[in-house]
PDB file of C-alpha atoms in Angstrom:
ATOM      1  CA  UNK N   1      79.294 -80.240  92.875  1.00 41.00           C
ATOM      2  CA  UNK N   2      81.340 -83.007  92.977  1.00 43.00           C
ATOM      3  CA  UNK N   3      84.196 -84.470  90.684  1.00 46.00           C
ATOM      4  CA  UNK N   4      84.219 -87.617  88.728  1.00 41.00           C
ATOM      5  CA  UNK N   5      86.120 -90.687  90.802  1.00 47.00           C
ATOM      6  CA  UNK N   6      89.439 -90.659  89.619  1.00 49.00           C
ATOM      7  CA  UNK N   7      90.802 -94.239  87.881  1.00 57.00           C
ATOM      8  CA  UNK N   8      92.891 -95.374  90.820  1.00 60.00           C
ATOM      9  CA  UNK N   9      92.323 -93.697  94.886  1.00 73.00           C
ATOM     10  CA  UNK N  10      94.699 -90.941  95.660  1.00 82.00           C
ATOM     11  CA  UNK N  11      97.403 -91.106  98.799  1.00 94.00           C
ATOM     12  CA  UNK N  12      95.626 -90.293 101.594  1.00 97.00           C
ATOM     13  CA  UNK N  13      96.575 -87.634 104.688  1.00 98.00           C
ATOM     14  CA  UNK N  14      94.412 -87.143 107.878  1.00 98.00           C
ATOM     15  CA  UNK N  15      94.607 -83.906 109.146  1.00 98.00           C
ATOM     16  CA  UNK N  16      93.990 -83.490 112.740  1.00 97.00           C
ATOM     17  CA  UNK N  17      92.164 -81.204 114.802  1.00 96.00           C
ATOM     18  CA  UNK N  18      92.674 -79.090 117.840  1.00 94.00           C
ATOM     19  CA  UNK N  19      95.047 -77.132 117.011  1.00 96.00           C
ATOM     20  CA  UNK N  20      97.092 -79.387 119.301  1.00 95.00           C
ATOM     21  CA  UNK N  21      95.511 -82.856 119.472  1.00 96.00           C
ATOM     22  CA  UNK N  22      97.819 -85.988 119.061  1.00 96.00           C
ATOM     23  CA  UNK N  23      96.439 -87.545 115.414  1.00 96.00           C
ATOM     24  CA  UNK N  24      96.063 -91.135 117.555  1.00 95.00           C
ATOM     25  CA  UNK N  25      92.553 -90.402 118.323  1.00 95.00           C
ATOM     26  CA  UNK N  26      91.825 -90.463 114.772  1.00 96.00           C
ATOM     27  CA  UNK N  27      94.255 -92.350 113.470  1.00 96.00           C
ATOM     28  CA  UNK N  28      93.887 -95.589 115.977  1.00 94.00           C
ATOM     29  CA  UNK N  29      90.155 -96.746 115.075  1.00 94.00           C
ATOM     30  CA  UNK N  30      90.406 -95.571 111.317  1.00 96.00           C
ATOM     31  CA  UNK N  31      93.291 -98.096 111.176  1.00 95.00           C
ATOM     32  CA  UNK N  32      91.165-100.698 112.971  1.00 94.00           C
ATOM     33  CA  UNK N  33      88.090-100.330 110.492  1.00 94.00           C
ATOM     34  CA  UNK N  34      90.129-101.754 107.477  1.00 93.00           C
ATOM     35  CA  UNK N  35      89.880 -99.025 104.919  1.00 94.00           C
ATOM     36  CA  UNK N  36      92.458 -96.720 106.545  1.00 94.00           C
ATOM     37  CA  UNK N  37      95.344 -98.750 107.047  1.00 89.00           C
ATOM     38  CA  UNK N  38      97.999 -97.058 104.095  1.00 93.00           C
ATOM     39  CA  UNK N  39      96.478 -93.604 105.393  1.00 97.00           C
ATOM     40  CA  UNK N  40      99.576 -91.420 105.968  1.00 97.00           C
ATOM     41  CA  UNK N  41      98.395 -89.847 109.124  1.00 98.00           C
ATOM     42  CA  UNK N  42     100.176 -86.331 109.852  1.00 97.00           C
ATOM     43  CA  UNK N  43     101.441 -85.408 113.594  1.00 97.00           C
ATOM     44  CA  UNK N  44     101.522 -81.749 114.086  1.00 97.00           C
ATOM     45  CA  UNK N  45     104.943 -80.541 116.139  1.00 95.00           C
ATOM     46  CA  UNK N  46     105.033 -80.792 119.253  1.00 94.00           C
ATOM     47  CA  UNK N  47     101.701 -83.422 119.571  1.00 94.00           C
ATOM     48  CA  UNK N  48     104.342 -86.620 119.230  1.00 81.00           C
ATOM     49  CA  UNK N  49     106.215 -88.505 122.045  1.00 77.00           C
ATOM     50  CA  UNK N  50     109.430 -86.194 120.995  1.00 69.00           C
ATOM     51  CA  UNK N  51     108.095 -82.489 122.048  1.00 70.00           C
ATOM     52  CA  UNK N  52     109.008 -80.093 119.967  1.00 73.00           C
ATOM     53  CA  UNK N  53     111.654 -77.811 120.661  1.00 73.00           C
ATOM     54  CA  UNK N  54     110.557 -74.170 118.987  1.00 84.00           C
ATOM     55  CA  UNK N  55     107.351 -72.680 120.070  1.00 90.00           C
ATOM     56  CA  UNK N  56     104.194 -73.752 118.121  1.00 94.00           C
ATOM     57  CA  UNK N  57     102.962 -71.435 116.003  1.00 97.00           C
ATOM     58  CA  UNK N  58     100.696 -71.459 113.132  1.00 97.00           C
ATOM     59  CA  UNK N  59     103.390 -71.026 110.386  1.00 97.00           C
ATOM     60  CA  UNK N  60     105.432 -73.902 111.971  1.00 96.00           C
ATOM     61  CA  UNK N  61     102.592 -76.421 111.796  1.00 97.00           C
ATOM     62  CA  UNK N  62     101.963 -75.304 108.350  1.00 97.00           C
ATOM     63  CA  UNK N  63     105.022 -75.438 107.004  1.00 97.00           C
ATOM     64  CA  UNK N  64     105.539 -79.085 108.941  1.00 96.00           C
ATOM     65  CA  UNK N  65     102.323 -80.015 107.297  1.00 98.00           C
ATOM     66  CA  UNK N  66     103.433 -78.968 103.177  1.00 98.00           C
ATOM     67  CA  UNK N  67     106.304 -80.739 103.318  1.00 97.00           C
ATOM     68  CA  UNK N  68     104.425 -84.194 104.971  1.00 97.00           C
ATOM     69  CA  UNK N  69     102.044 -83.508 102.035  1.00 97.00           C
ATOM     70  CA  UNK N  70     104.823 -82.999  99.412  1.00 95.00           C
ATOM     71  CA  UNK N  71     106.725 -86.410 100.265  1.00 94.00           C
ATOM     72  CA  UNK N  72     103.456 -88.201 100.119  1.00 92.00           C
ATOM     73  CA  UNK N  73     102.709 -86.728  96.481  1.00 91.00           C
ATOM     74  CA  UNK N  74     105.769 -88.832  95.163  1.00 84.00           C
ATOM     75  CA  UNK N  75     103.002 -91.706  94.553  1.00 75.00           C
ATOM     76  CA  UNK N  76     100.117 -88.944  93.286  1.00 85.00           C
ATOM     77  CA  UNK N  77      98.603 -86.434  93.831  1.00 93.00           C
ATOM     78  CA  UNK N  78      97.090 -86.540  97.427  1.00 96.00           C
ATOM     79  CA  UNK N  79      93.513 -86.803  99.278  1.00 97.00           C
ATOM     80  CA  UNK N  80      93.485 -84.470 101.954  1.00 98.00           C
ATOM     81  CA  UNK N  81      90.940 -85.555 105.170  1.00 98.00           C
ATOM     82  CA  UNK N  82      90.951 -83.369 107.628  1.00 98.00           C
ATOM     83  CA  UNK N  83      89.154 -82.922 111.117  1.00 98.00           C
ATOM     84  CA  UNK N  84      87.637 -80.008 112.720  1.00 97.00           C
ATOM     85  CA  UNK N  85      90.307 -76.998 113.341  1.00 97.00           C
ATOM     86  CA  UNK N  86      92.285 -79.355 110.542  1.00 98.00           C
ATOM     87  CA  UNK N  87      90.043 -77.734 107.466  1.00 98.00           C
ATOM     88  CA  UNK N  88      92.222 -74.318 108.209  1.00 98.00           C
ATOM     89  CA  UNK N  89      95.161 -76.551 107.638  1.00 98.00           C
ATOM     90  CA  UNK N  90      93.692 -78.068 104.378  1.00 98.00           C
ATOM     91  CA  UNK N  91      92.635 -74.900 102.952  1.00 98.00           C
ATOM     92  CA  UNK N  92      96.139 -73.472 104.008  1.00 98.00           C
ATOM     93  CA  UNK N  93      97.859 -76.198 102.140  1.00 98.00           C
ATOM     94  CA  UNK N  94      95.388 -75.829  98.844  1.00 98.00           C
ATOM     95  CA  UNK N  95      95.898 -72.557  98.712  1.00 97.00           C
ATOM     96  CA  UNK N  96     100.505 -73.046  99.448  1.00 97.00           C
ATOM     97  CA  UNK N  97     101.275 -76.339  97.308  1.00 97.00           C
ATOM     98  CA  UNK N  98     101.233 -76.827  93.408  1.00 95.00           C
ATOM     99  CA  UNK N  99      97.757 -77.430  92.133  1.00 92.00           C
ATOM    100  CA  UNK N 100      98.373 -80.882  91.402  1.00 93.00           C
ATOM    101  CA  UNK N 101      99.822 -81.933  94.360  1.00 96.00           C
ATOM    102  CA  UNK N 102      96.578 -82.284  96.310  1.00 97.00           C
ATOM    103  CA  UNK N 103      93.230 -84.161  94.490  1.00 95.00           C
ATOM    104  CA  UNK N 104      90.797 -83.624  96.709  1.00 96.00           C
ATOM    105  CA  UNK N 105      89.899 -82.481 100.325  1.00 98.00           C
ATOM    106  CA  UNK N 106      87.364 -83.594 102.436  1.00 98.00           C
ATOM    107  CA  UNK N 107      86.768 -81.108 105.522  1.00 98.00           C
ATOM    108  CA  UNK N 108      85.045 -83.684 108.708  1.00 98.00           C
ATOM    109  CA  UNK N 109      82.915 -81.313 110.864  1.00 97.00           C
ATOM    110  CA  UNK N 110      84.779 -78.200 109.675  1.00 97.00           C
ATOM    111  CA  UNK N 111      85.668 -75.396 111.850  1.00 94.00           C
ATOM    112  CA  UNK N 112      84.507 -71.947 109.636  1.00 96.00           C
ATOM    113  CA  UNK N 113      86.817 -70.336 107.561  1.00 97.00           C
ATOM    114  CA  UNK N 114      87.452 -67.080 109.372  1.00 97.00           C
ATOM    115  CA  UNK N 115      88.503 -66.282 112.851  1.00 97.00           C
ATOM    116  CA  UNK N 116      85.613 -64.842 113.994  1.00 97.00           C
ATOM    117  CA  UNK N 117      83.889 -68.404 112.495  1.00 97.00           C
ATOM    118  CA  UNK N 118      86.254 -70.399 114.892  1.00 96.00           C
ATOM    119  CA  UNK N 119      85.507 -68.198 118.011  1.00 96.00           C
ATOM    120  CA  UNK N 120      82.014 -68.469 117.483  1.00 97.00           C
ATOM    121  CA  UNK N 121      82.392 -72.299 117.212  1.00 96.00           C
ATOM    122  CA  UNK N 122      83.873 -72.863 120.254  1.00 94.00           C
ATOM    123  CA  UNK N 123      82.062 -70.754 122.466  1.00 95.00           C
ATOM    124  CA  UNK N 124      78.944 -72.766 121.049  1.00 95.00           C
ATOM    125  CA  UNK N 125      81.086 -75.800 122.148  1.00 95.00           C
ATOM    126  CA  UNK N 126      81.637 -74.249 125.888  1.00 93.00           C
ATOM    127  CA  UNK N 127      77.892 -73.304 125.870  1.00 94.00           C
ATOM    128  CA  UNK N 128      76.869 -76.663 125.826  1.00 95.00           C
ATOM    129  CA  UNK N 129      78.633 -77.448 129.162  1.00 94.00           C
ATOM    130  CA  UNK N 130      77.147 -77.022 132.329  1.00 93.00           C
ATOM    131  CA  UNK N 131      77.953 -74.570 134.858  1.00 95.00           C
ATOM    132  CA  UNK N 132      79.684 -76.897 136.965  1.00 96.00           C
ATOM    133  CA  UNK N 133      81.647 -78.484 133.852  1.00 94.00           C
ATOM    134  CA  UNK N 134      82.375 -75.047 132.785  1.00 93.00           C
ATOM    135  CA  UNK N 135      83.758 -74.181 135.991  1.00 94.00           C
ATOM    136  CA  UNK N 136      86.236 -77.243 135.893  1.00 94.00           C
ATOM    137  CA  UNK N 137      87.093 -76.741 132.601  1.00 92.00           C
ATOM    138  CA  UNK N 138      88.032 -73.004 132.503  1.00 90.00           C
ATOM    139  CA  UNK N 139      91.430 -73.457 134.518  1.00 94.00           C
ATOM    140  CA  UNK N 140      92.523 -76.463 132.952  1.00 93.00           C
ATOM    141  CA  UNK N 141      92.115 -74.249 129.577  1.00 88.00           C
ATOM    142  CA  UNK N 142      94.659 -72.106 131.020  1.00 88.00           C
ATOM    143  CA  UNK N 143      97.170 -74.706 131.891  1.00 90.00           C
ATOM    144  CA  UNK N 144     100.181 -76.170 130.001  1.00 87.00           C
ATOM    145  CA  UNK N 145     100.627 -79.702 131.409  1.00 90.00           C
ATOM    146  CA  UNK N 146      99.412 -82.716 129.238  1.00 87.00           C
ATOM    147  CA  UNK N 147      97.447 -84.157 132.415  1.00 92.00           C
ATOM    148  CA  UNK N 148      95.310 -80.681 131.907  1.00 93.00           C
ATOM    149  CA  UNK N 149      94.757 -81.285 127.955  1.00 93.00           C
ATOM    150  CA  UNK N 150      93.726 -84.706 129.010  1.00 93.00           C
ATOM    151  CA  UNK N 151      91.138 -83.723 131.389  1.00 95.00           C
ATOM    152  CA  UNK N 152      89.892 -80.577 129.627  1.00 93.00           C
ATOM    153  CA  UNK N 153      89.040 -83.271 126.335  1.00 93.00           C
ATOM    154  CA  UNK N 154      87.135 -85.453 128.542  1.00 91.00           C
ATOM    155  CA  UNK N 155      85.073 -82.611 130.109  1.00 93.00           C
ATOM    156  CA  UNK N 156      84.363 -81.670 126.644  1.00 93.00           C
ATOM    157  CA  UNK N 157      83.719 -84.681 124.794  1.00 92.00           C
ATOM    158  CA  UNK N 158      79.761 -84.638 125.507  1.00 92.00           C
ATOM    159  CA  UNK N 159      79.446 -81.135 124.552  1.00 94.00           C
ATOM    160  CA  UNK N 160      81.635 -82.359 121.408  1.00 94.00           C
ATOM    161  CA  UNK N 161      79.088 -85.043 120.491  1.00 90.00           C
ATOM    162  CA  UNK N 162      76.269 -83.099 121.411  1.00 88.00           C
ATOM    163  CA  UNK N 163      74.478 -86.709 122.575  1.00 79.00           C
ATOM    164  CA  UNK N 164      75.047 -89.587 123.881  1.00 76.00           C
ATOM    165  CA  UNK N 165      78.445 -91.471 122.578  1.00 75.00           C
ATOM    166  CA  UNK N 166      79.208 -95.076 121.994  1.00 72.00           C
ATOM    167  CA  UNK N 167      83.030 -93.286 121.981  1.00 76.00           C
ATOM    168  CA  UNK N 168      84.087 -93.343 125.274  1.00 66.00           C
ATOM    169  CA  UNK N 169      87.767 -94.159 125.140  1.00 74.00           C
ATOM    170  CA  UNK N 170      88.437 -91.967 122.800  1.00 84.00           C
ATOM    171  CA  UNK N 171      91.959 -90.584 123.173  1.00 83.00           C
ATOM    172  CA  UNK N 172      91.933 -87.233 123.446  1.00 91.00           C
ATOM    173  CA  UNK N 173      94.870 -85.602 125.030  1.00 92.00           C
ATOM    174  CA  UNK N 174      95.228 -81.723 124.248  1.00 94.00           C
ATOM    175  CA  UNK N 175      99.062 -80.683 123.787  1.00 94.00           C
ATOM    176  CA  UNK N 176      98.560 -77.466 125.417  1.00 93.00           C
ATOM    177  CA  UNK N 177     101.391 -75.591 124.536  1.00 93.00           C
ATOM    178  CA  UNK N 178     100.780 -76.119 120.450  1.00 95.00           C
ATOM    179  CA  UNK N 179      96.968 -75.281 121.324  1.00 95.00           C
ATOM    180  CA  UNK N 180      97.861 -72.057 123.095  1.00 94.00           C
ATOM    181  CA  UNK N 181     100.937 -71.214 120.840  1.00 95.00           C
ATOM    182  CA  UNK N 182      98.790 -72.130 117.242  1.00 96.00           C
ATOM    183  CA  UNK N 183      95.806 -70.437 118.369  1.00 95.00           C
ATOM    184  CA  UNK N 184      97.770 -67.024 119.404  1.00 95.00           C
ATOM    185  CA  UNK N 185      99.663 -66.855 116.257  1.00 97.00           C
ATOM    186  CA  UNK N 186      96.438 -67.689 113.720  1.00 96.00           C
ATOM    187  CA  UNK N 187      95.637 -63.686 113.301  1.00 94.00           C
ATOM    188  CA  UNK N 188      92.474 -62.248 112.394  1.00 95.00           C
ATOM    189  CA  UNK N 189      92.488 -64.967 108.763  1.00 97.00           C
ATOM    190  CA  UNK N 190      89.721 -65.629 106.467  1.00 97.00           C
ATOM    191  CA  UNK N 191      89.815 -68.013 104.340  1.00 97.00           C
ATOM    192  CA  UNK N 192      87.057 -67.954 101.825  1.00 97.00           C
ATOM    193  CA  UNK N 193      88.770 -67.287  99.105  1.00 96.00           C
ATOM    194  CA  UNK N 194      90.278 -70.246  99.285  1.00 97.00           C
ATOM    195  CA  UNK N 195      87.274 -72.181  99.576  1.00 97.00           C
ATOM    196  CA  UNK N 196      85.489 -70.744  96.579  1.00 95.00           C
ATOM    197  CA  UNK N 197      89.138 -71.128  94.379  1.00 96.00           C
ATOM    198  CA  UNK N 198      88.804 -74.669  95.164  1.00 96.00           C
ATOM    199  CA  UNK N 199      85.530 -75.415  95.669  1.00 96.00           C
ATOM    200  CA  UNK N 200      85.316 -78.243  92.650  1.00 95.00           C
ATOM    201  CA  UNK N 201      88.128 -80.298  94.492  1.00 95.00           C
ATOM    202  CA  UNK N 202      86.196 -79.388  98.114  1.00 97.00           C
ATOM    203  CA  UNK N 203      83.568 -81.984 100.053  1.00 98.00           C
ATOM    204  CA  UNK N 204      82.381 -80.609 103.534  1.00 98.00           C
ATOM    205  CA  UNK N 205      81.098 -83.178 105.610  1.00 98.00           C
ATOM    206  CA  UNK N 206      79.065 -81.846 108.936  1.00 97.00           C
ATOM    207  CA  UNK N 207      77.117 -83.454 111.875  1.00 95.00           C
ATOM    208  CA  UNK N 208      73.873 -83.672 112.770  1.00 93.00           C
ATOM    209  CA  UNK N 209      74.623 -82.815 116.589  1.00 94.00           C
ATOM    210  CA  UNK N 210      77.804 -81.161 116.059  1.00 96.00           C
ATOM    211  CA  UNK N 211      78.787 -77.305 117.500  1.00 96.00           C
ATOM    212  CA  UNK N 212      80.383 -76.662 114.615  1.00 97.00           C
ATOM    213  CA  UNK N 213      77.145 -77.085 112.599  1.00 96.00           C
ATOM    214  CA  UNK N 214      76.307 -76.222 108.820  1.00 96.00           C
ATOM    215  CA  UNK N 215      74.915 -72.926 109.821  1.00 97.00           C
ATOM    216  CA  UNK N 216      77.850 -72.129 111.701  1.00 97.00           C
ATOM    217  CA  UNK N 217      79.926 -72.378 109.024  1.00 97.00           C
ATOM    218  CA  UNK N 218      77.158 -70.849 106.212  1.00 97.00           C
ATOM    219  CA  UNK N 219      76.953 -67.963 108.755  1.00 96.00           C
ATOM    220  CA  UNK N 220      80.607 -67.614 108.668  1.00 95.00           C
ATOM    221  CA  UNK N 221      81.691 -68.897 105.387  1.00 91.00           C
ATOM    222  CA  UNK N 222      79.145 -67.854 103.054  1.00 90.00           C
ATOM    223  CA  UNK N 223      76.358 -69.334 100.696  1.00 91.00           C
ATOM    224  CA  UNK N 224      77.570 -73.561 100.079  1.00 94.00           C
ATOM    225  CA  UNK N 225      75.908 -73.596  97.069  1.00 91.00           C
ATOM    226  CA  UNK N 226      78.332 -75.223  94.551  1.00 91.00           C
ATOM    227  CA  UNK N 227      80.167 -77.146  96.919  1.00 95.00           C
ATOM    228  CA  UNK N 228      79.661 -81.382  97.941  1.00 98.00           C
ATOM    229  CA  UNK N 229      78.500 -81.192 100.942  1.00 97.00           C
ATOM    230  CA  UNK N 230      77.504 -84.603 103.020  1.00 97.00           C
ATOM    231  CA  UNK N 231      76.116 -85.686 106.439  1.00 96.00           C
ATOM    232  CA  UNK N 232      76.844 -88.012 109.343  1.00 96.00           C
ATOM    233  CA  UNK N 233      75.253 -88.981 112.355  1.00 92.00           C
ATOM    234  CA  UNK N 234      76.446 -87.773 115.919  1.00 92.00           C
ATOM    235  CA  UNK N 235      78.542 -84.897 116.742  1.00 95.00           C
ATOM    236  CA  UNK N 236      81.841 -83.618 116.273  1.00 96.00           C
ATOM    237  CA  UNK N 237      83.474 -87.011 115.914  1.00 96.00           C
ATOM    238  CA  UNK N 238      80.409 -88.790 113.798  1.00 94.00           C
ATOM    239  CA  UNK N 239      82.741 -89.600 111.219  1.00 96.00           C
ATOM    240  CA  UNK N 240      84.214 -92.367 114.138  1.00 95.00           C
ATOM    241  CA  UNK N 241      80.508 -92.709 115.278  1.00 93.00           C
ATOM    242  CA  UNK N 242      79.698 -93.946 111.587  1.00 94.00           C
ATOM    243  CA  UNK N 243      82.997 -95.392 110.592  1.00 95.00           C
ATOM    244  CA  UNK N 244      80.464 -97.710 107.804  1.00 96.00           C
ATOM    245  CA  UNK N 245      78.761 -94.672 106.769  1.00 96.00           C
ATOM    246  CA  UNK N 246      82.570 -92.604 106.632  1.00 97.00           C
ATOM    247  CA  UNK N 247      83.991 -95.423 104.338  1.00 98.00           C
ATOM    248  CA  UNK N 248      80.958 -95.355 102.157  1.00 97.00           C
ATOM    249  CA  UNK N 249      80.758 -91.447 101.327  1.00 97.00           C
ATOM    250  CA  UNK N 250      85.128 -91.902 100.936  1.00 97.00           C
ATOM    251  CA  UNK N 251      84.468 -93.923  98.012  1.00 96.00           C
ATOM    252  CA  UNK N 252      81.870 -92.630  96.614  1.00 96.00           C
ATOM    253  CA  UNK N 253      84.208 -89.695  96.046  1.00 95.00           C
ATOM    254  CA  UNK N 254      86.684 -91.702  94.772  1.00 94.00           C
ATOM    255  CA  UNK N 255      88.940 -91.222  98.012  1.00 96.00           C
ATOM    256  CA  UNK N 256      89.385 -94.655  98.897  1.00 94.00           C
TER     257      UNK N 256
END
């Protein structure tokens, strides 16, 4: 299903991924391709060069996250576009703000909308790795420093792509402690109500050699029928793979 383009593009906020990546790995090379440059692209606490001072938690990023939304609404209603562990925050935020503060929400290589979804997602992410990768990546997963979040992503990144990757200085630097702290304090959620309340303003967008894979989220989230769902090339972060092919299914949506 999908909604008639609306007369003029909405505001647009990227929604990062993680929980705990730095939005500059998104937010750098979608600036460079042109089409992204008035994107207002949201930093979740504690990711920034100022670290935050209150434990990360689920609520806090939330909460940080509706009111970055809200002040963007003074020009319109918003376009949400969100990335990976981001859809929880999308669907969190359609389901908290007014109804006509966000217009649409696009969900890039969505993790599933229930806990047991996103566990199952990322250990199909870890199984990918190798025995010897997965031995150097397990302690850094336990770690809190920044040069541990660093290395962890770049052990990861070819499970995350699930192929070979013309992306290979892509900046990905885990904040551990908003990782550890948001993941702790999530709970046992599901979320599906929320996507079939708003499943006219929904479009999930998956990848062809992504972890986090349309089944995965069927399995998980129940039957798509209904919903817009689209396709990139690549894995995890085909929507950067394709950045022509991104742009194209943004306005055909009336995004951009």
């Amino acid at each position: 299903m999908r909604t008639a383009p609306p007369d003029r593009p909405s505001p647009v906020v990227f929604l990062g991924g993680g929980p705990g990546l730095p939005v500059a790995y998104a937010a750098d090379p979608l600036r460079r391709a042109g089409f992204a440059r008035d994107w207002a692209f949201f930093e979740q606490p504690g990711c920034g060069a100022e670290p935050s001072s209150e434990p990360a938690t689920a609520h806090g990023v939330c909460a940080a996250a509706a009111a970055f939304v809200a002040g963007r609404a003074g020009e319109g209603a918003v376009s949400l576009v969100a990335h990976s562990w981001g859809a929880w925050l999308a669907l969190a935020l359609l389901d908290r703000l007014p109804p006509e503060t966000i217009a649409r929400a696009v969900l890039l290589h969505p993790a599933p909308p229930t806990r047991a979804g996103l566990d199952a997602g990322v250990a199909a992410l870890f199984g990918r790795l190798s025995p010897e990768a997965m031995g150097r990546a397990a302690p850094l997963m336990a770690r809190t420093d920044a040069e541990a979040g660093r290395s962890v992503m770049a052990i990861l990144l070819p499970a995350y792509c699930g192929r070979e990757t013309d992306l290979p200085d892509l900046d990905l630097a885990l904040a551990p402690p908003v990782y550890h702290g948001v993941s702790a304090s999530l709970g046992d959620y599901d979320q599906r109500g929320i996507v079939a309340a708003h499943a006219d303003r929904l479009t999930l967008v998956f990848g062809e050699a992504d972890a986090f894979s349309r089944e995965l989220y069927t399995r998980h989230g129940g039957d798509l029928t209904g919903l817009d769902v689209a396709a990139l090339p690549g894995g995890h972060f085909g929507f950067l793979e394709d950045l022509a092919g991104f742009e194209r299914l943004l306005r055909a949506r009336g995004v951009i």
